[in-house]
GROMACS .gro file of C-alpha atoms in nm:
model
  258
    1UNK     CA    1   3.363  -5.406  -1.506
    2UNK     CA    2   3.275  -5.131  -1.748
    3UNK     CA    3   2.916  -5.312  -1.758
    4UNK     CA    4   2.884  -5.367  -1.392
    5UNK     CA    5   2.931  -5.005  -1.301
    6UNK     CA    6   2.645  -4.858  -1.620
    7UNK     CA    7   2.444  -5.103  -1.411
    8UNK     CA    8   2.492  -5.002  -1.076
    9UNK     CA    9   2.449  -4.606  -1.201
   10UNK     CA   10   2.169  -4.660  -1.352
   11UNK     CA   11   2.023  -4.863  -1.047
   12UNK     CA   12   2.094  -4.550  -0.868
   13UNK     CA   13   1.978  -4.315  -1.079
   14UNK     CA   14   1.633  -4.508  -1.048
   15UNK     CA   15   1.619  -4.467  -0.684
   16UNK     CA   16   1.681  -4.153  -0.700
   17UNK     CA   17   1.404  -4.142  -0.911
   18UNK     CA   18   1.182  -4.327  -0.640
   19UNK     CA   19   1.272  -4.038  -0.390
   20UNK     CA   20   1.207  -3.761  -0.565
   21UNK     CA   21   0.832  -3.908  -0.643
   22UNK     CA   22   0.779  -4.011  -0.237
   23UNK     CA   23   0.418  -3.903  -0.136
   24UNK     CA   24   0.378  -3.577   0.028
   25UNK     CA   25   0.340  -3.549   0.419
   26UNK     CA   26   0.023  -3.643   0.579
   27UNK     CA   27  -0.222  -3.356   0.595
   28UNK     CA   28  -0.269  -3.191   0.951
   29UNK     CA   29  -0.599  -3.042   1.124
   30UNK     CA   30  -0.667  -2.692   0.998
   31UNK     CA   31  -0.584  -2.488   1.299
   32UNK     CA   32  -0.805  -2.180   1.403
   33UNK     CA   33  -0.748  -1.931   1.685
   34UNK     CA   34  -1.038  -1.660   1.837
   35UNK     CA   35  -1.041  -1.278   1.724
   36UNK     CA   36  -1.243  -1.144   2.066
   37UNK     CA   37  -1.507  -0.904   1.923
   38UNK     CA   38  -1.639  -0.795   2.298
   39UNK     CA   39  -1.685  -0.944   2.639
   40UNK     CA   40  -1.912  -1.008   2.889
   41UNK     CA   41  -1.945  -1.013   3.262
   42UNK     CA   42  -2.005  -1.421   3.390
   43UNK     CA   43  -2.047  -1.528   3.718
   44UNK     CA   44  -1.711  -1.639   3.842
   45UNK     CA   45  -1.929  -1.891   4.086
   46UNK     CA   46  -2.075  -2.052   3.856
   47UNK     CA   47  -1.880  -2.422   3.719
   48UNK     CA   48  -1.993  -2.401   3.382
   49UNK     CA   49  -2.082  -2.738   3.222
   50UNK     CA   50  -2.341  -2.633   2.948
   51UNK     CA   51  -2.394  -2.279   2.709
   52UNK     CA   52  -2.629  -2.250   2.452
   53UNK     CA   53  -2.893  -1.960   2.256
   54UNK     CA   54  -3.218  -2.009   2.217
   55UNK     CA   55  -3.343  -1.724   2.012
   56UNK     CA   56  -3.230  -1.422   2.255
   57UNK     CA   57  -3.225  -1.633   2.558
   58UNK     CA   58  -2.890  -1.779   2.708
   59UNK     CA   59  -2.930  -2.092   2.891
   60UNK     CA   60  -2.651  -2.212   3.129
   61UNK     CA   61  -2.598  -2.533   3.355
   62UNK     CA   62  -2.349  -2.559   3.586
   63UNK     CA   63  -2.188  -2.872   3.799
   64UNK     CA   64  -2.085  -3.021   4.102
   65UNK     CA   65  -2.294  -3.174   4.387
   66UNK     CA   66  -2.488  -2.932   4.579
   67UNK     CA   67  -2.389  -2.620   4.357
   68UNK     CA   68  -2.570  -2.717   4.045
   69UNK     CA   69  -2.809  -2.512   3.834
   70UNK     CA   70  -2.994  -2.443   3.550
   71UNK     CA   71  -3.015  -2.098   3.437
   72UNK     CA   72  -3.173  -1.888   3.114
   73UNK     CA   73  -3.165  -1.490   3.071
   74UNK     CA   74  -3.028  -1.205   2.866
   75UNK     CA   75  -2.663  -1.252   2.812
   76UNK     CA   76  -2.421  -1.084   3.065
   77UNK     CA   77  -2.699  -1.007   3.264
   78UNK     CA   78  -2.829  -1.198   3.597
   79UNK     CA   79  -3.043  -1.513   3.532
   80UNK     CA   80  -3.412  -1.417   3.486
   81UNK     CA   81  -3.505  -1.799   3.559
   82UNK     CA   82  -3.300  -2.038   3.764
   83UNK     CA   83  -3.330  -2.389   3.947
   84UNK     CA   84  -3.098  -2.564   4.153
   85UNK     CA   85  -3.031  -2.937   4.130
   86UNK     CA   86  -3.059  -3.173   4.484
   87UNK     CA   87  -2.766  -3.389   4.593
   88UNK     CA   88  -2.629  -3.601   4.510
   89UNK     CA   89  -2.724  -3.490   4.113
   90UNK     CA   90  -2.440  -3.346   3.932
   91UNK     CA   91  -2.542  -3.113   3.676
   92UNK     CA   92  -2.375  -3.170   3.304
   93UNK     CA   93  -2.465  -3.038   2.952
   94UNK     CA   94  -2.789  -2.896   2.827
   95UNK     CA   95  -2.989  -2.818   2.514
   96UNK     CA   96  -3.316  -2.660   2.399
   97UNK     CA   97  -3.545  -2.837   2.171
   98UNK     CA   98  -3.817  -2.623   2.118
   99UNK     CA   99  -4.017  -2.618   2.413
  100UNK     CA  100  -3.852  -2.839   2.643
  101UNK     CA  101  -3.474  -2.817   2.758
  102UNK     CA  102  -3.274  -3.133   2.855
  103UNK     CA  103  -3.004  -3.116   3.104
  104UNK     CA  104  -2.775  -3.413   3.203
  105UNK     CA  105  -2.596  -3.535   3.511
  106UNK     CA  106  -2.249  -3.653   3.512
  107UNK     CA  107  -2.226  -3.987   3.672
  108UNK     CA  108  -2.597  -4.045   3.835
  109UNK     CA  109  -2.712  -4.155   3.454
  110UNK     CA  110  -3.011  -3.954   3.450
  111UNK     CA  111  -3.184  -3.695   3.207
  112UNK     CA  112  -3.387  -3.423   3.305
  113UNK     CA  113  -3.645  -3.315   3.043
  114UNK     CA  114  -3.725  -2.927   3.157
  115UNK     CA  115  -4.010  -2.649   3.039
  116UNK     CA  116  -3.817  -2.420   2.858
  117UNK     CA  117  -3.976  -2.076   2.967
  118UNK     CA  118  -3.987  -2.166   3.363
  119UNK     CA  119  -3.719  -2.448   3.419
  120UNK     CA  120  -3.952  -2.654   3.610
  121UNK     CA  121  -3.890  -3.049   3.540
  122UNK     CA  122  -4.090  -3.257   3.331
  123UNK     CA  123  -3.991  -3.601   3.344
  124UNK     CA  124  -3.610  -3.770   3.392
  125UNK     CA  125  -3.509  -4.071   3.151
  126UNK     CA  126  -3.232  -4.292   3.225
  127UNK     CA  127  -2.903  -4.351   3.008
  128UNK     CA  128  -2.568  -4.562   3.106
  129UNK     CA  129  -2.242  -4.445   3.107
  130UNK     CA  130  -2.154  -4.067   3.218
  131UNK     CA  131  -2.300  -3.734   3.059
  132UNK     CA  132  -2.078  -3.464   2.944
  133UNK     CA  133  -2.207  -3.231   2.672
  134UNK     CA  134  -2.515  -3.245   2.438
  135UNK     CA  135  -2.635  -3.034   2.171
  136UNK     CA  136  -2.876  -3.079   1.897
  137UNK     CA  137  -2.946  -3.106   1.543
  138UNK     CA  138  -3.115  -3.220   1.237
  139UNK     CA  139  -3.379  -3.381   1.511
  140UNK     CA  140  -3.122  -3.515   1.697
  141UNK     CA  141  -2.994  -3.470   2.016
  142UNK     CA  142  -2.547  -3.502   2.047
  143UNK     CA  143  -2.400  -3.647   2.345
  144UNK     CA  144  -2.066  -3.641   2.465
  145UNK     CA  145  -1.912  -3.880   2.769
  146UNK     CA  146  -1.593  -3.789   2.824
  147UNK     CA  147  -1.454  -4.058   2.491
  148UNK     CA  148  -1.335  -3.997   2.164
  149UNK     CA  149  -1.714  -4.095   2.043
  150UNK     CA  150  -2.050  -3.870   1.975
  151UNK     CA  151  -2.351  -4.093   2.018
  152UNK     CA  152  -2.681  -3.967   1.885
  153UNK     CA  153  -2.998  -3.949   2.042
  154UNK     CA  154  -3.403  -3.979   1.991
  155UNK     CA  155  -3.517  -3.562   2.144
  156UNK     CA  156  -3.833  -3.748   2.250
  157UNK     CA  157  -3.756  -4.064   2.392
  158UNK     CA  158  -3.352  -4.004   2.410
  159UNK     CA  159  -3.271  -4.341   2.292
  160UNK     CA  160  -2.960  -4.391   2.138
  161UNK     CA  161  -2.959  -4.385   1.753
  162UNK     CA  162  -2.607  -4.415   1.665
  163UNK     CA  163  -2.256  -4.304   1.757
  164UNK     CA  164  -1.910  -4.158   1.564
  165UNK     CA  165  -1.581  -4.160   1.665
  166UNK     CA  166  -1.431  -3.851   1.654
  167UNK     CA  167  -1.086  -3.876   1.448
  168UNK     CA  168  -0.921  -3.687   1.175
  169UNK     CA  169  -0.725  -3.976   0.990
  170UNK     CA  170  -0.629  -4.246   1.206
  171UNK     CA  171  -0.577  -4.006   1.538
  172UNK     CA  172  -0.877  -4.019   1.754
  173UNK     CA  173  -0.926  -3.728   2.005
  174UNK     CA  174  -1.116  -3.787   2.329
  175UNK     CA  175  -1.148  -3.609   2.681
  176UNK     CA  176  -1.482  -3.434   2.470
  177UNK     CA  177  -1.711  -3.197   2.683
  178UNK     CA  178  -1.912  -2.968   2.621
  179UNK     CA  179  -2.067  -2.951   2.236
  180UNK     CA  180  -2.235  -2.705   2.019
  181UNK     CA  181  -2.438  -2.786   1.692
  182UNK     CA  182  -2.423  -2.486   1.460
  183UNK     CA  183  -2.407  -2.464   1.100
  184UNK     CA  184  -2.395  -2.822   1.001
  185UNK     CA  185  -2.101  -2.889   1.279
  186UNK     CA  186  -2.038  -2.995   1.620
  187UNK     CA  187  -1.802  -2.798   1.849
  188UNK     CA  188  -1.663  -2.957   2.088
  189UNK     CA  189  -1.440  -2.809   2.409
  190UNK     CA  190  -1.151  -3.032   2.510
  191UNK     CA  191  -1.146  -3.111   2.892
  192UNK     CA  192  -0.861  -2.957   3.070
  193UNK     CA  193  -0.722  -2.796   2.745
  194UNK     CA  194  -0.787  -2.474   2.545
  195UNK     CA  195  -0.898  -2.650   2.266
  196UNK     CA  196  -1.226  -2.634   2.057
  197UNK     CA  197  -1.256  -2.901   1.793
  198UNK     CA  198  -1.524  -2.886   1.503
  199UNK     CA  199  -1.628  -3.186   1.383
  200UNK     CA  200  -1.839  -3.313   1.102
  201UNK     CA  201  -2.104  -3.494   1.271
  202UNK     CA  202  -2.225  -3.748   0.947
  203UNK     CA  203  -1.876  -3.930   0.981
  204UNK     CA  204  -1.675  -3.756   1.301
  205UNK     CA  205  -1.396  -3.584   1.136
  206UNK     CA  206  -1.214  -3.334   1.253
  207UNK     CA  207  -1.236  -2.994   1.002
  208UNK     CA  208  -1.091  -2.764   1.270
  209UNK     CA  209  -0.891  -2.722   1.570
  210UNK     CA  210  -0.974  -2.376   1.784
  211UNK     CA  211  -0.706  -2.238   1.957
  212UNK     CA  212  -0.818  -2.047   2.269
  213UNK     CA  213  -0.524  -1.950   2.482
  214UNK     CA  214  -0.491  -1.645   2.665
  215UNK     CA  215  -0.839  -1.497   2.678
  216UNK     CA  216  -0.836  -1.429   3.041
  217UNK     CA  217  -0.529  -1.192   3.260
  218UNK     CA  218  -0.286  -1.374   3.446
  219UNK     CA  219  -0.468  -1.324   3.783
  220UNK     CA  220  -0.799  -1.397   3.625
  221UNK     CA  221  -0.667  -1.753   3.527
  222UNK     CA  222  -0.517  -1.799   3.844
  223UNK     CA  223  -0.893  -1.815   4.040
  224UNK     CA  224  -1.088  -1.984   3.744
  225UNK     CA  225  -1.062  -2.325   3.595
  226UNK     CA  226  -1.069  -2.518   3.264
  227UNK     CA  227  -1.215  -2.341   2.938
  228UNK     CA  228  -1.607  -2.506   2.910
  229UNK     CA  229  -1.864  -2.327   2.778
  230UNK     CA  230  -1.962  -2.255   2.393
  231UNK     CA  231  -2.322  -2.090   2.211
  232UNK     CA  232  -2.341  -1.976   1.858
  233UNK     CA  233  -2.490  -1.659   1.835
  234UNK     CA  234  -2.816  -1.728   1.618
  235UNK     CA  235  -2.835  -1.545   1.269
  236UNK     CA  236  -2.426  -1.467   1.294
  237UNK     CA  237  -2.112  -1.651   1.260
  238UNK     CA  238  -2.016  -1.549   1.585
  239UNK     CA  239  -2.015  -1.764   1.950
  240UNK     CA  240  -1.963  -1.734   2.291
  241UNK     CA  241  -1.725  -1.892   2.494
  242UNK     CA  242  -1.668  -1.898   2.881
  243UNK     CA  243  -1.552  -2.148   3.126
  244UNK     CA  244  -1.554  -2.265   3.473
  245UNK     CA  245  -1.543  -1.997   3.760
  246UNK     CA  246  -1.435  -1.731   3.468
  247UNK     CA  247  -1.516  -1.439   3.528
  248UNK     CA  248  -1.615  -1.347   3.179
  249UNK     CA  249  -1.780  -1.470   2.854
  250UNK     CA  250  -1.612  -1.344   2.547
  251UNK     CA  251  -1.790  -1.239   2.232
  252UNK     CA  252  -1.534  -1.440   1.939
  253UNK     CA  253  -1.535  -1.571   1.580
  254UNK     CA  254  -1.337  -1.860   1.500
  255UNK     CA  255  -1.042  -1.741   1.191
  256UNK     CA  256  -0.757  -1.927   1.039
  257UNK     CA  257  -0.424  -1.909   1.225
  258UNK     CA  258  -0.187  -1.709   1.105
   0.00000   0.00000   0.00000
């Protein structure tokens, strides 16, 4: 008996052993909130669906059939340029390669290649599926459809090139809308959240979650809709956000949580 029970100590000792080595906790998404640096008025028409810079020029698109646009001008200030969309096209996201601006449409799987400077329509290119966001970068243009995936995009031709799923670890995150390619990343707003992911477009990781909760009053929130709407500010760290019917754009950089 006296050999039985060294046994069964020891055997316990061991697992206690085994416990006290167990491998730490899976890691989570760093998590990121907004410090507000300054706002700006926004047209609390307009259903935002696309924001982006191009050098001191803001370009916006907005949605829904018979209501959208496509708009460039000084930030905060009424557009200089703007063209409205025909039904039954549903306007989606929108970026500027050089010259030319594309703009997509949510279900009616077309493209619109624009002239930068006066909006007017070039050419439209088909695609299947829906169109939510797009950005660009590294000569490529970023798509979003409403999945957990990115696909990637000829500028010129706007065939696709390849695609990432968008995951950090084995959680995939979908419902992605409107994107922004700045500084070697893709932000991405969350549909019907107040969430900004940023995303490492070579493999589709999540390095960031963006908290942006709160931004507008109680009654402000009340008349406007979902968060949509992000443009890095060229040569700063800093963006701007906005959404749909808000009344304002706010001026933010992206910090660690406390």
């Amino acid at each position: 008996m006296r050999t039985l029970f060294t046994l069964t100590l020891a055997a316990v000792v061991a697992l206690g052993g085994c416990a006290a080595a167990a491998p730490p906790a899976p890691a989570t998404v760093p998590q990121l909130t907004v410090q507000v640096l300054a706002t700006l008025p926004h047209d609390p028409a307009a259903f935002t669906e696309g924001l982006e810079f191009a050098g001191d020029t803001l370009y916006e698109g907005t949605g829904l059939v018979g209501e959208s646009s496509v708009r460039a001008g000084a930030p905060g200030q009424p557009p200089a340029v703007r063209v409205d969309l025909p039904a039954p096209l549903f306007g989606e996201g929108i970026t500027v390669t050089g010259p030319t601006l594309w703009q997509l449409t949510w279900q009616n799987g077309v493209a619109i290649e624009r002239d930068a400077r006066t909006l007017a329509e070039l050419r439209r290119v088909t695609y299947d599926g829906e169109g939510w966001g797009l950005c660009h970068a590294g000569g490529r243009l970023v798509m979003s459809n409403g999945s957990d995936r990115l696909t990637f995009r000829d500028p010129a031709t706007f065939t696709v090139t390849g695609e990432v799923t968008v995951h950090f670890g084995s959680q995939t995150f979908d419902q992605l809308n409107e994107l922004e390619c700045s500084g070697g990343a893709v932000y991405a707003n969350v549909w019907q959240t107040d969430r900004i992911l940023r995303i490492d477009p070579a493999t589709g990781e999540v390095t960031g979650q963006i908290t942006a909760a709160g931004l507008l009053t109680p009654a402000q929130a009340a008349a406007a809709d979902v968060l949509n709407g992000i443009a890095a500010i060229p040569g700063t760290d800093e963006f701007l956000i906005t959404g749909k019917y808000w009344p304002t754009m706010f001026r933010v950089k992206f910090v660690p949580a406390s």
